[in-house]
Coordinates of C-alpha atoms in Angstrom, one line a residue:
Chain A
M1 CA -36.7 -8.1 -16.2
T2 CA -35.6 -11.7 -16.2
I3 CA -32.2 -12.9 -15.1
A4 CA -31.4 -14.0 -18.6
K5 CA -32.0 -10.5 -19.8
Y6 CA -29.8 -9.1 -17.0
I7 CA -27.0 -11.4 -18.0
K8 CA -27.3 -10.4 -21.7
L9 CA -27.3 -6.8 -20.7
Y10 CA -24.3 -7.3 -18.4
F11 CA -22.2 -8.6 -21.3
K12 CA -23.3 -5.8 -23.5
L13 CA -22.3 -3.1 -21.0
V14 CA -19.1 -5.0 -20.3
S15 CA -18.0 -5.3 -23.9
A16 CA -18.5 -1.6 -24.3
G17 CA -16.3 -1.1 -21.2
I18 CA -13.6 -3.4 -22.6
R19 CA -13.5 -1.6 -26.0
A20 CA -13.2 1.7 -24.1
Q21 CA -10.2 0.4 -22.1
L22 CA -8.4 -1.0 -25.2
Q23 CA -8.4 2.5 -26.6
Y24 CA -5.5 3.2 -24.3
R25 CA -3.4 0.2 -25.1
F26 CA -0.1 1.5 -23.7
A27 CA -1.7 2.5 -20.3
F28 CA -3.3 -0.9 -20.2
V29 CA -0.1 -2.8 -20.8
M30 CA 1.8 -0.6 -18.3
R31 CA -0.8 -1.3 -15.6
I32 CA -0.5 -5.0 -16.1
I33 CA 3.3 -4.9 -15.9
G34 CA 3.0 -2.7 -12.8
M35 CA 0.7 -5.2 -11.0
I36 CA 2.9 -8.2 -11.9
T37 CA 5.9 -6.2 -10.6
A38 CA 4.1 -5.5 -7.3
Y39 CA 3.1 -9.1 -6.7
T40 CA 6.5 -10.4 -7.8
G41 CA 7.9 -8.0 -5.2
T42 CA 5.8 -9.6 -2.5
A43 CA 6.9 -13.1 -3.6
V44 CA 10.5 -12.0 -3.6
T45 CA 10.1 -10.6 -0.1
M46 CA 8.7 -14.0 1.0
W47 CA 11.6 -15.7 -0.5
V48 CA 14.2 -13.4 1.2
M49 CA 12.4 -13.9 4.5
L50 CA 12.7 -17.7 4.2
Y51 CA 16.2 -17.7 2.8
Q52 CA 17.6 -18.1 6.3
F53 CA 14.7 -19.4 8.2
Q54 CA 13.4 -22.0 5.7
T55 CA 9.9 -22.1 7.2
L56 CA 7.3 -19.8 8.6
G57 CA 5.3 -21.8 11.1
D58 CA 5.4 -25.1 9.3
W59 CA 4.9 -23.5 5.9
N60 CA 7.7 -23.5 3.3
F61 CA 8.3 -21.0 0.5
F62 CA 6.3 -22.8 -2.2
E63 CA 3.3 -23.5 0.2
M64 CA 3.3 -19.8 1.0
L65 CA 3.4 -18.9 -2.7
F66 CA 0.4 -21.1 -3.3
L67 CA -1.5 -19.4 -0.5
F68 CA -0.6 -16.0 -1.9
A69 CA -1.5 -16.9 -5.5
L70 CA -4.9 -18.2 -4.5
S71 CA -5.6 -14.9 -2.9
I72 CA -4.4 -13.0 -5.9
L73 CA -6.4 -15.2 -8.3
S74 CA -9.8 -14.6 -6.7
W75 CA -8.8 -10.9 -6.2
G76 CA -8.4 -10.7 -9.9
F77 CA -12.0 -11.7 -10.5
C78 CA -13.0 -9.3 -7.7
I79 CA -11.3 -6.4 -9.4
I80 CA -13.3 -7.1 -12.6
L81 CA -16.6 -7.3 -10.9
F82 CA -16.5 -5.2 -7.7
F83 CA -13.4 -3.1 -7.3
H84 CA -15.1 0.1 -8.4
F85 CA -17.6 -0.2 -5.5
R86 CA -15.0 1.3 -3.2
S87 CA -15.3 4.7 -4.9
L88 CA -19.1 4.9 -4.5
D89 CA -18.5 7.9 -2.3
T90 CA -17.1 9.9 -5.2
Y91 CA -20.2 9.2 -7.2
I92 CA -22.5 10.2 -4.4
L93 CA -20.5 13.4 -3.7
N94 CA -20.5 14.4 -7.4
G95 CA -24.2 13.6 -7.8
T96 CA -23.4 11.1 -10.6
F97 CA -24.9 8.3 -8.6
D98 CA -28.4 9.5 -9.3
R99 CA -28.2 8.3 -12.8
F100 CA -28.2 4.7 -11.6
L101 CA -31.5 5.3 -9.9
V102 CA -33.5 6.8 -12.8
R103 CA -33.1 3.8 -15.2
P104 CA -35.4 0.8 -15.2
L105 CA -32.7 -1.4 -13.8
N106 CA -31.7 -2.8 -10.4
P107 CA -29.3 0.0 -9.2
F108 CA -27.0 -2.6 -7.7
F109 CA -26.7 -4.4 -10.9
H110 CA -26.4 -1.3 -12.9
F111 CA -23.6 0.0 -10.7
M112 CA -21.8 -3.3 -10.8
A113 CA -22.0 -3.6 -14.6
M114 CA -20.7 0.0 -15.0
K115 CA -17.1 -1.0 -14.9
F116 CA -15.2 -4.1 -16.0
D117 CA -11.5 -3.7 -15.3
I118 CA -9.7 -6.0 -17.7
A119 CA -6.3 -5.0 -16.3
S120 CA -6.8 -7.8 -13.8
F121 CA -5.3 -9.9 -16.6
G122 CA -2.1 -9.2 -14.6
Q123 CA -3.5 -11.0 -11.5
F124 CA -4.5 -14.0 -13.6
L125 CA -1.1 -14.2 -15.4
F126 CA 0.8 -14.0 -12.1
S127 CA -1.3 -16.5 -10.2
I128 CA -1.5 -19.1 -12.9
V129 CA 2.3 -19.0 -13.5
V130 CA 2.7 -19.4 -9.7
F131 CA 0.2 -22.3 -9.6
V132 CA 2.1 -24.1 -12.3
I133 CA 5.5 -23.6 -10.6
V134 CA 4.2 -24.6 -7.2
S135 CA 2.5 -27.7 -8.6
F136 CA 5.8 -28.9 -10.0
Q137 CA 7.8 -28.0 -7.0
L138 CA 5.4 -29.6 -4.5
Q139 CA 4.4 -32.4 -6.9
L140 CA 0.7 -31.7 -6.5
E141 CA -1.6 -34.1 -8.2
W142 CA -4.5 -32.3 -9.7
T143 CA -7.5 -34.6 -9.7
L144 CA -10.9 -33.5 -11.0
G145 CA -12.1 -33.4 -7.4
K146 CA -9.3 -31.1 -6.4
L147 CA -9.8 -28.8 -9.4
L148 CA -13.5 -28.6 -8.5
F149 CA -12.6 -27.8 -4.9
L150 CA -10.2 -25.1 -6.1
L151 CA -13.0 -23.6 -8.4
G152 CA -15.3 -23.6 -5.4
A153 CA -12.7 -21.8 -3.3
I154 CA -12.2 -19.2 -6.0
V155 CA -16.0 -18.6 -6.2
G156 CA -16.1 -18.3 -2.4
G157 CA -13.1 -16.0 -2.4
V158 CA -14.6 -13.7 -5.0
L159 CA -17.9 -13.5 -3.1
I160 CA -16.3 -12.9 0.2
Q161 CA -14.0 -10.2 -1.0
G162 CA -16.6 -8.7 -3.3
G163 CA -19.1 -8.8 -0.4
L164 CA -16.7 -6.8 1.8
L165 CA -16.2 -4.3 -1.0
V166 CA -20.0 -4.0 -1.3
I167 CA -20.3 -3.4 2.5
I168 CA -17.6 -0.8 2.4
S169 CA -19.3 1.0 -0.5
A170 CA -22.6 0.9 1.5
F171 CA -20.9 2.9 4.2
A172 CA -21.1 5.8 1.7
F173 CA -24.9 5.9 2.0
W174 CA -24.6 6.7 5.7
T175 CA -21.3 8.5 6.0
T176 CA -20.5 9.7 2.4
K177 CA -17.2 8.0 2.8
S178 CA -16.1 4.6 1.4
E179 CA -12.8 4.7 -0.5
Q180 CA -11.0 5.5 2.7
F181 CA -12.5 2.5 4.5
Y182 CA -11.1 0.3 1.8
W183 CA -7.5 1.6 2.4
V184 CA -7.9 1.4 6.2
A185 CA -9.6 -1.9 6.6
M186 CA -9.6 -4.0 3.5
F187 CA -6.1 -3.3 2.1
P188 CA -4.3 -4.2 5.3
A189 CA -6.6 -7.1 6.0
R190 CA -5.8 -8.6 2.5
N191 CA -2.2 -8.2 3.3
L192 CA -2.6 -10.2 6.5
T193 CA -4.0 -13.1 4.5
Y194 CA -1.0 -13.4 2.3
Y195 CA 0.6 -15.2 5.2
P196 CA -0.7 -18.3 6.9
L197 CA -3.3 -17.2 9.5
A198 CA -1.9 -19.7 12.0
I199 CA 1.0 -17.3 12.8
Y200 CA -1.4 -14.6 14.1
P201 CA -2.8 -14.3 17.7
K202 CA -5.9 -16.3 18.3
F203 CA -8.4 -13.4 18.3
I204 CA -7.3 -12.4 14.8
Q205 CA -7.8 -15.9 13.6
W206 CA -11.3 -15.9 15.1
I207 CA -12.1 -12.6 13.4
T208 CA -10.9 -13.9 10.0
A209 CA -12.9 -17.0 10.4
F210 CA -16.2 -15.8 11.7
V211 CA -16.5 -12.0 11.5
I212 CA -14.8 -10.9 8.3
P213 CA -14.4 -14.4 6.8
F214 CA -11.1 -13.7 4.9
G215 CA -9.8 -17.0 6.1
F216 CA -12.1 -18.7 3.6
V217 CA -10.6 -16.8 0.7
N218 CA -7.3 -18.6 0.6
Y219 CA -6.1 -19.9 4.0
F220 CA -8.7 -22.6 4.8
P221 CA -8.9 -23.9 1.1
T222 CA -5.1 -24.0 0.9
T223 CA -4.8 -26.1 4.1
V224 CA -7.1 -28.6 2.5
I225 CA -5.3 -28.8 -0.8
L226 CA -1.8 -28.9 0.8
N227 CA -2.8 -31.0 3.8
K228 CA -1.7 -28.5 6.3
E229 CA -2.8 -28.3 9.9
T230 CA -5.1 -25.6 11.1
P231 CA -4.6 -24.9 14.8
Y232 CA -7.9 -24.0 16.6
F233 CA -10.0 -25.1 13.7
P234 CA -11.1 -28.4 12.2
D235 CA -9.4 -29.5 9.0
Y236 CA -12.5 -29.4 6.8
M237 CA -13.1 -25.7 7.2
G238 CA -12.0 -25.1 3.6
Y239 CA -14.9 -27.0 2.2
F240 CA -17.3 -24.3 3.5
S241 CA -15.7 -21.5 1.3
P242 CA -18.4 -21.3 -1.3
L243 CA -21.2 -21.5 1.3
V244 CA -19.6 -18.8 3.4
G245 CA -19.2 -16.7 0.2
V246 CA -22.8 -17.0 -0.7
L247 CA -24.0 -16.1 2.8
F248 CA -21.6 -13.2 3.2
F249 CA -22.4 -11.8 -0.2
G250 CA -26.1 -12.1 0.5
L251 CA -25.6 -10.1 3.7
A252 CA -23.6 -7.5 1.8
Y253 CA -26.3 -7.1 -0.8
F254 CA -28.9 -6.7 2.0
I255 CA -26.8 -4.0 3.7
W256 CA -26.3 -2.2 0.4
M257 CA -30.0 -2.2 -0.5
L258 CA -30.8 -1.0 3.1
G259 CA -28.4 1.8 2.6
L260 CA -29.8 2.6 -0.8
S261 CA -33.3 2.8 0.7
R262 CA -32.3 5.6 3.0
Y263 CA -30.1 7.4 0.4
K264 CA -30.8 11.0 -0.3
S265 CA -29.0 12.7 -3.1
T266 CA -26.5 15.3 -2.0
G267 CA -28.2 17.6 -4.5
S268 CA -25.0 18.6 -6.2
Chain B
M1 CA 6.5 30.0 -24.7
N2 CA 9.0 32.3 -26.4
M3 CA 12.0 34.0 -24.8
L4 CA 10.1 37.1 -24.0
E5 CA 7.4 35.4 -22.0
Y6 CA 10.1 33.4 -20.2
E7 CA 11.7 36.5 -19.1
I8 CA 8.4 37.9 -17.9
V9 CA 7.9 34.9 -15.7
L10 CA 11.5 35.2 -14.4
K11 CA 10.9 38.9 -13.6
I12 CA 7.7 38.1 -11.7
K13 CA 9.6 35.7 -9.7
I14 CA 12.3 38.2 -8.9
I15 CA 9.9 40.9 -8.0
Y16 CA 7.9 38.6 -5.8
G17 CA 11.1 37.4 -4.3
V18 CA 12.2 40.8 -3.4
Q19 CA 8.8 42.0 -2.0
G20 CA 7.9 38.7 -0.4
M21 CA 8.5 37.7 3.1
S22 CA 11.9 36.5 4.0
S23 CA 12.1 33.0 2.7
W24 CA 12.4 31.0 5.8
S25 CA 9.4 32.5 7.4
M26 CA 7.5 31.8 4.2
Y27 CA 8.4 28.2 4.3
W28 CA 7.5 28.0 7.9
T29 CA 4.1 29.2 7.0
F30 CA 3.6 26.2 4.8
T31 CA 4.6 24.0 7.8
K32 CA 2.0 25.7 10.0
K33 CA -0.7 25.5 7.3
A34 CA -0.1 21.8 6.8
F35 CA -0.2 21.2 10.5
L36 CA -3.6 23.0 10.8
R37 CA -4.9 21.2 7.6
S38 CA -4.1 17.8 9.1
S39 CA -6.1 18.7 12.2
V40 CA -9.1 19.2 10.0
Y41 CA -8.7 15.8 8.3
R42 CA -8.7 14.0 11.6
F43 CA -10.4 10.9 10.1
E44 CA -7.4 10.4 7.9
V45 CA -5.1 10.4 10.9
W46 CA -7.2 7.8 12.6
S47 CA -7.4 5.6 9.5
R48 CA -3.7 5.8 8.9
T49 CA -3.0 4.8 12.5
G50 CA -5.4 1.9 12.1
S51 CA -3.6 0.4 9.2
N52 CA -0.2 1.1 10.8
I53 CA -1.3 -1.0 13.8
I54 CA -2.5 -3.8 11.5
F55 CA 0.9 -3.9 9.7
L56 CA 2.7 -3.8 13.0
L57 CA 0.7 -6.8 14.1
M58 CA 1.4 -8.6 10.8
W59 CA 5.2 -8.1 10.9
G60 CA 5.4 -8.8 14.6
S61 CA 3.5 -12.1 14.1
I62 CA 5.7 -13.0 11.1
W63 CA 8.9 -12.5 13.0
T64 CA 7.6 -14.3 16.1
A65 CA 6.8 -17.3 13.9
L66 CA 10.1 -17.1 12.0
Y67 CA 12.1 -17.2 15.3
A68 CA 9.7 -20.0 16.5
G69 CA 10.7 -19.7 20.1
R70 CA 14.5 -19.4 19.5
D71 CA 16.2 -16.7 21.5
E72 CA 18.5 -15.8 18.7
A73 CA 19.0 -16.3 15.0
G74 CA 22.0 -15.2 12.9
G75 CA 23.5 -13.5 16.0
V76 CA 20.5 -11.3 16.6
T77 CA 18.3 -11.8 19.7
F78 CA 14.5 -12.1 19.3
T79 CA 14.0 -9.0 21.5
A80 CA 16.3 -7.0 19.3
M81 CA 14.5 -8.2 16.2
L82 CA 11.1 -7.4 17.7
T83 CA 12.4 -3.9 18.6
Y84 CA 13.6 -3.6 15.0
I85 CA 10.1 -4.2 13.6
V86 CA 8.4 -1.9 16.1
V87 CA 10.8 1.0 15.4
S88 CA 10.5 0.2 11.6
Q89 CA 6.7 0.6 11.8
F90 CA 7.1 3.8 13.7
L91 CA 9.5 5.2 11.1
D92 CA 7.1 3.9 8.4
G93 CA 4.3 5.9 10.0
V94 CA 6.5 9.0 10.1
N95 CA 7.5 8.7 6.5
E96 CA 4.0 7.9 5.3
A97 CA 2.6 11.1 6.8
G98 CA 4.4 13.1 4.0
T99 CA 3.0 13.8 0.6
P100 CA 2.6 10.3 -0.9
L101 CA 3.9 9.4 -4.4
W102 CA 0.5 9.2 -6.0
E103 CA -0.4 12.7 -4.9
I104 CA 2.8 14.1 -6.5
Q105 CA 1.9 12.2 -9.7
E106 CA -1.6 13.5 -9.6
K107 CA -0.4 17.1 -9.1
V108 CA 1.9 16.7 -12.1
R109 CA -0.9 15.1 -14.2
T110 CA -3.5 17.8 -13.4
G111 CA -0.9 20.6 -13.9
D112 CA -1.3 21.8 -10.3
I113 CA 2.5 21.7 -9.9
S114 CA 3.1 23.7 -13.0
L115 CA 1.0 26.5 -11.7
E116 CA 3.2 26.6 -8.6
L117 CA 6.2 27.3 -10.8
M118 CA 4.8 30.8 -11.2
R119 CA 4.8 31.5 -7.5
P120 CA 7.7 32.9 -5.7
F121 CA 8.9 29.8 -3.9
D122 CA 10.9 26.8 -4.6
V123 CA 8.5 23.9 -5.2
P124 CA 10.5 21.0 -3.8
L125 CA 11.3 23.0 -0.6
R126 CA 7.7 24.1 -0.3
Y127 CA 6.5 20.5 -0.3
L128 CA 9.1 19.4 2.2
F129 CA 8.1 22.1 4.6
A130 CA 4.4 21.3 4.2
D131 CA 5.4 17.7 5.0
F132 CA 7.0 18.8 8.2
G133 CA 3.7 20.1 9.3
S134 CA 1.6 17.0 8.6
V135 CA 4.3 14.8 10.0
A136 CA 4.4 16.9 13.2
F137 CA 0.6 16.7 13.6
Y138 CA 0.6 12.9 13.0
M139 CA 3.4 12.3 15.4
I140 CA 2.0 14.3 18.2
T141 CA -1.6 13.1 18.0
A142 CA -1.1 9.5 17.0
L143 CA 2.3 8.0 16.6
L144 CA 4.1 9.1 19.8
P145 CA 1.2 8.2 22.1
L146 CA 0.7 4.9 20.4
Y147 CA 4.3 3.8 20.4
L148 CA 4.9 5.0 23.9
V149 CA 2.2 2.5 25.0
I150 CA 3.7 -0.2 22.8
F151 CA 7.2 0.4 24.2
Y152 CA 5.7 0.3 27.7
F153 CA 3.8 -2.9 27.4
L154 CA 6.1 -5.0 25.1
D155 CA 9.4 -6.4 26.3
L156 CA 11.7 -4.4 23.9
A157 CA 15.3 -3.5 23.9
L158 CA 15.5 0.3 24.4
P159 CA 18.9 2.1 24.1
T160 CA 20.3 2.7 27.6
N161 CA 22.7 5.3 26.5
W162 CA 21.2 8.7 25.8
L163 CA 23.8 9.3 23.1
T164 CA 22.3 6.4 21.1
W165 CA 18.9 8.2 21.3
V166 CA 20.5 11.3 19.8
Y167 CA 22.3 9.4 17.1
F168 CA 19.1 7.5 16.2
I169 CA 17.1 10.7 16.0
I170 CA 19.7 12.4 13.7
S171 CA 19.9 9.2 11.6
A172 CA 16.1 8.9 11.3
C173 CA 15.9 12.6 10.3
I174 CA 18.5 12.1 7.5
G175 CA 16.6 9.0 6.5
F176 CA 13.4 11.0 6.3
L177 CA 15.1 13.6 4.0
I178 CA 16.5 10.9 1.8
R179 CA 13.1 9.3 1.5
Y180 CA 11.6 12.7 0.6
C181 CA 14.2 13.3 -2.2
V182 CA 13.8 9.8 -3.6
E183 CA 10.0 9.9 -3.5
M184 CA 9.8 13.4 -5.0
T185 CA 12.2 12.3 -7.8
F186 CA 10.0 9.3 -8.6
G187 CA 7.0 11.5 -8.5
L188 CA 8.5 14.1 -10.9
L189 CA 9.3 11.3 -13.4
T190 CA 5.6 11.7 -14.3
F191 CA 6.6 14.8 -16.2
F192 CA 8.6 12.6 -18.7
L193 CA 6.3 9.5 -18.9
V194 CA 2.9 9.1 -20.4
E195 CA 2.0 6.2 -18.1
T196 CA 3.5 5.7 -14.6
G197 CA 2.1 2.2 -13.9
G198 CA 5.4 0.4 -13.3
I199 CA 7.2 3.3 -11.7
E200 CA 5.3 3.4 -8.4
D201 CA 5.5 -0.3 -8.0
I202 CA 9.3 -0.3 -8.4
F203 CA 9.4 2.5 -5.8
Y204 CA 7.2 0.7 -3.3
F205 CA 9.1 -2.5 -3.7
A206 CA 12.5 -0.8 -3.1
M207 CA 11.0 1.0 -0.2
S208 CA 9.8 -2.1 1.5
L209 CA 12.4 -4.7 0.7
L210 CA 15.7 -2.9 -0.1
S211 CA 15.3 -0.4 2.7
G212 CA 15.3 -3.2 5.2
S213 CA 12.0 -2.0 6.6
V214 CA 10.5 -5.5 7.0
I215 CA 13.6 -7.7 6.8
P216 CA 16.9 -6.5 8.1
L217 CA 19.8 -6.6 5.6
W218 CA 21.7 -9.2 7.7
F219 CA 19.1 -11.8 6.8
F220 CA 19.5 -11.2 3.1
P221 CA 21.3 -13.6 0.7
S222 CA 24.8 -12.1 0.3
W223 CA 24.3 -11.0 -3.3
L224 CA 21.1 -9.1 -2.5
E225 CA 22.8 -7.6 0.6
T226 CA 25.5 -6.3 -1.7
I227 CA 22.9 -4.7 -4.0
A228 CA 21.1 -3.1 -1.1
V229 CA 24.3 -1.8 0.5
Y230 CA 25.0 0.2 -2.7
L231 CA 21.6 1.8 -2.9
P232 CA 20.2 4.7 -0.9
F233 CA 17.1 2.9 0.4
Q234 CA 18.9 1.2 3.3
A235 CA 19.7 4.7 4.7
I236 CA 16.0 5.3 5.3
F237 CA 15.2 2.4 7.6
F238 CA 18.0 -0.1 8.1
M239 CA 20.7 2.4 9.2
P240 CA 18.7 4.3 11.9
I241 CA 17.1 1.2 13.3
S242 CA 20.5 -0.6 13.5
I243 CA 21.7 2.3 15.6
F244 CA 18.6 2.1 17.8
I245 CA 18.9 -1.6 18.6
G246 CA 22.7 -1.4 19.1
E247 CA 23.8 -3.4 16.0
T248 CA 25.7 -0.4 14.9
T249 CA 27.9 0.9 17.7
G250 CA 31.0 2.9 18.4
G251 CA 32.8 4.3 15.5
E252 CA 30.5 2.5 13.1
V253 CA 27.8 5.0 14.0
F254 CA 29.8 7.8 12.5
T255 CA 30.5 5.8 9.3
S256 CA 26.9 5.1 9.1
L257 CA 25.9 8.7 9.6
G258 CA 28.5 9.8 7.1
L259 CA 27.2 7.4 4.5
Q260 CA 23.7 8.7 5.1
L261 CA 24.9 12.3 4.5
F262 CA 26.6 11.2 1.3
W263 CA 23.3 9.6 0.1
L264 CA 21.3 12.6 1.1
F265 CA 23.7 14.8 -0.9
V266 CA 23.5 12.5 -4.0
C267 CA 19.7 12.1 -3.8
Y268 CA 19.2 15.9 -3.3
L269 CA 21.4 16.5 -6.4
V270 CA 19.4 14.0 -8.4
L271 CA 16.2 15.6 -7.3
R272 CA 17.5 19.0 -8.3
M273 CA 18.5 17.8 -11.7
V274 CA 15.2 16.1 -12.4
W275 CA 13.3 19.1 -11.1
N276 CA 15.3 21.5 -13.3
R277 CA 14.6 19.3 -16.3
A278 CA 11.0 19.0 -15.4
S279 CA 10.4 22.7 -14.8
H280 CA 12.3 23.5 -18.0
K281 CA 10.0 21.1 -19.9
V282 CA 7.0 22.9 -18.5
V283 CA 8.3 26.3 -19.7
V284 CA 9.0 24.9 -23.2
Q285 CA 5.6 23.3 -23.6
G286 CA 3.9 26.2 -22.0
G287 CA 2.4 24.0 -19.2

């Protein structure tokens, strides 16, 4: 099949998914409200934290909000495209994963297109409102170049976080566990990146730059946009976000396919 | 379900109650079972410990950066503040070993909890005693060893008076019970709501901020501190930890413990009320 056909098919599957979700409109609205509440809660916590102290490292409240919102924005896209990868273990254990293998489609693509979670509307709403507020407060001037840079950072962020979700799901091929890895590793790691990485010990900063490249999701791009200093790292790190994203996602895809090749159905 | 059926259920309960084991040993069985069950799901224990360490690292780093080399801020020394965060993460680990909110919600949704209404025990008590078992296992195998090491290697302010230790343990236990009542009440609200999306987020927000688990109340803006003081959440983290690091001393300790008991009483009453309404609703709808 050609790529164009895959794209067409993706939108077909996705529109079916959206229609299915809109059947439960109340649940849909409540989920969005819930997410916005949760993120606002984190933002309020940051505000209370800085009420007495004014700055964390050399970051003030609005700079931290920007950092946080960038993470949430790319996470929103990630939820749409990849969030269901974390529960691959359930599919394998129930034997429902096998249906992705018997169709004339790339199983990775098929599994990816299976779900399209539009409740991430909450993430978009939250992060865009925050971007507007912060832009006014910090008097950011959005040039075309900066907007393109932001777009690149978002693409990079989606690919990096999506890549990690894909790697986590691939664990299920070997261990029949994946969801739990998400809650152990990725959820706390994402929480770490809500705050400037500069405050963490050096080895954590190294891991987030070169091992699990979460630093490229929001921290390095934000330091470029807001002209912040990055101790231990050169200032231009943020420009590599899209490249790191592509490479990391490529690696994730490779690991997933490797796992798939040695997958044996549980026979349930 | 009509009145007759209702009476039958009631009778079954009475008969079971009479023939069953004496109630405390029955609840004790739930504790033992939960303890053994946790030992089977050892991976879960490891994973929870892993994320506990990451969050400890996060909050430790945040407070180190906030103090920025100062020895004290707002009348609280850096050592005391670091101790505060470490103890808070320890208590967080203890509290998170219990039945989490989403599991209660799931049990309500699937109807599991309604089935338990038929059985000869009190459901909220049964979950509490099961929680004792999983908490005990988690503490012995992970939390206590981990935090002993942390206390040994970090330069923290430990209570020098053994009485402070006793007060802290009592206070932390009351805090645990309050958290249990509040979390169970929030979980039981699932009985009355079609969709619980916002509920759990409100609960987690209150649990993390208003309880003082990540920021002590004395750093709050005064209006927010006033709100927090009049809510039960501060009795879960802020009060026991304040005793531990010596911010609450002397007679204040007893005021603090008294207030905690008051909140425990109120929260227990609310839990009972919600539970009665919820179980009544099940009877009326026939599950």
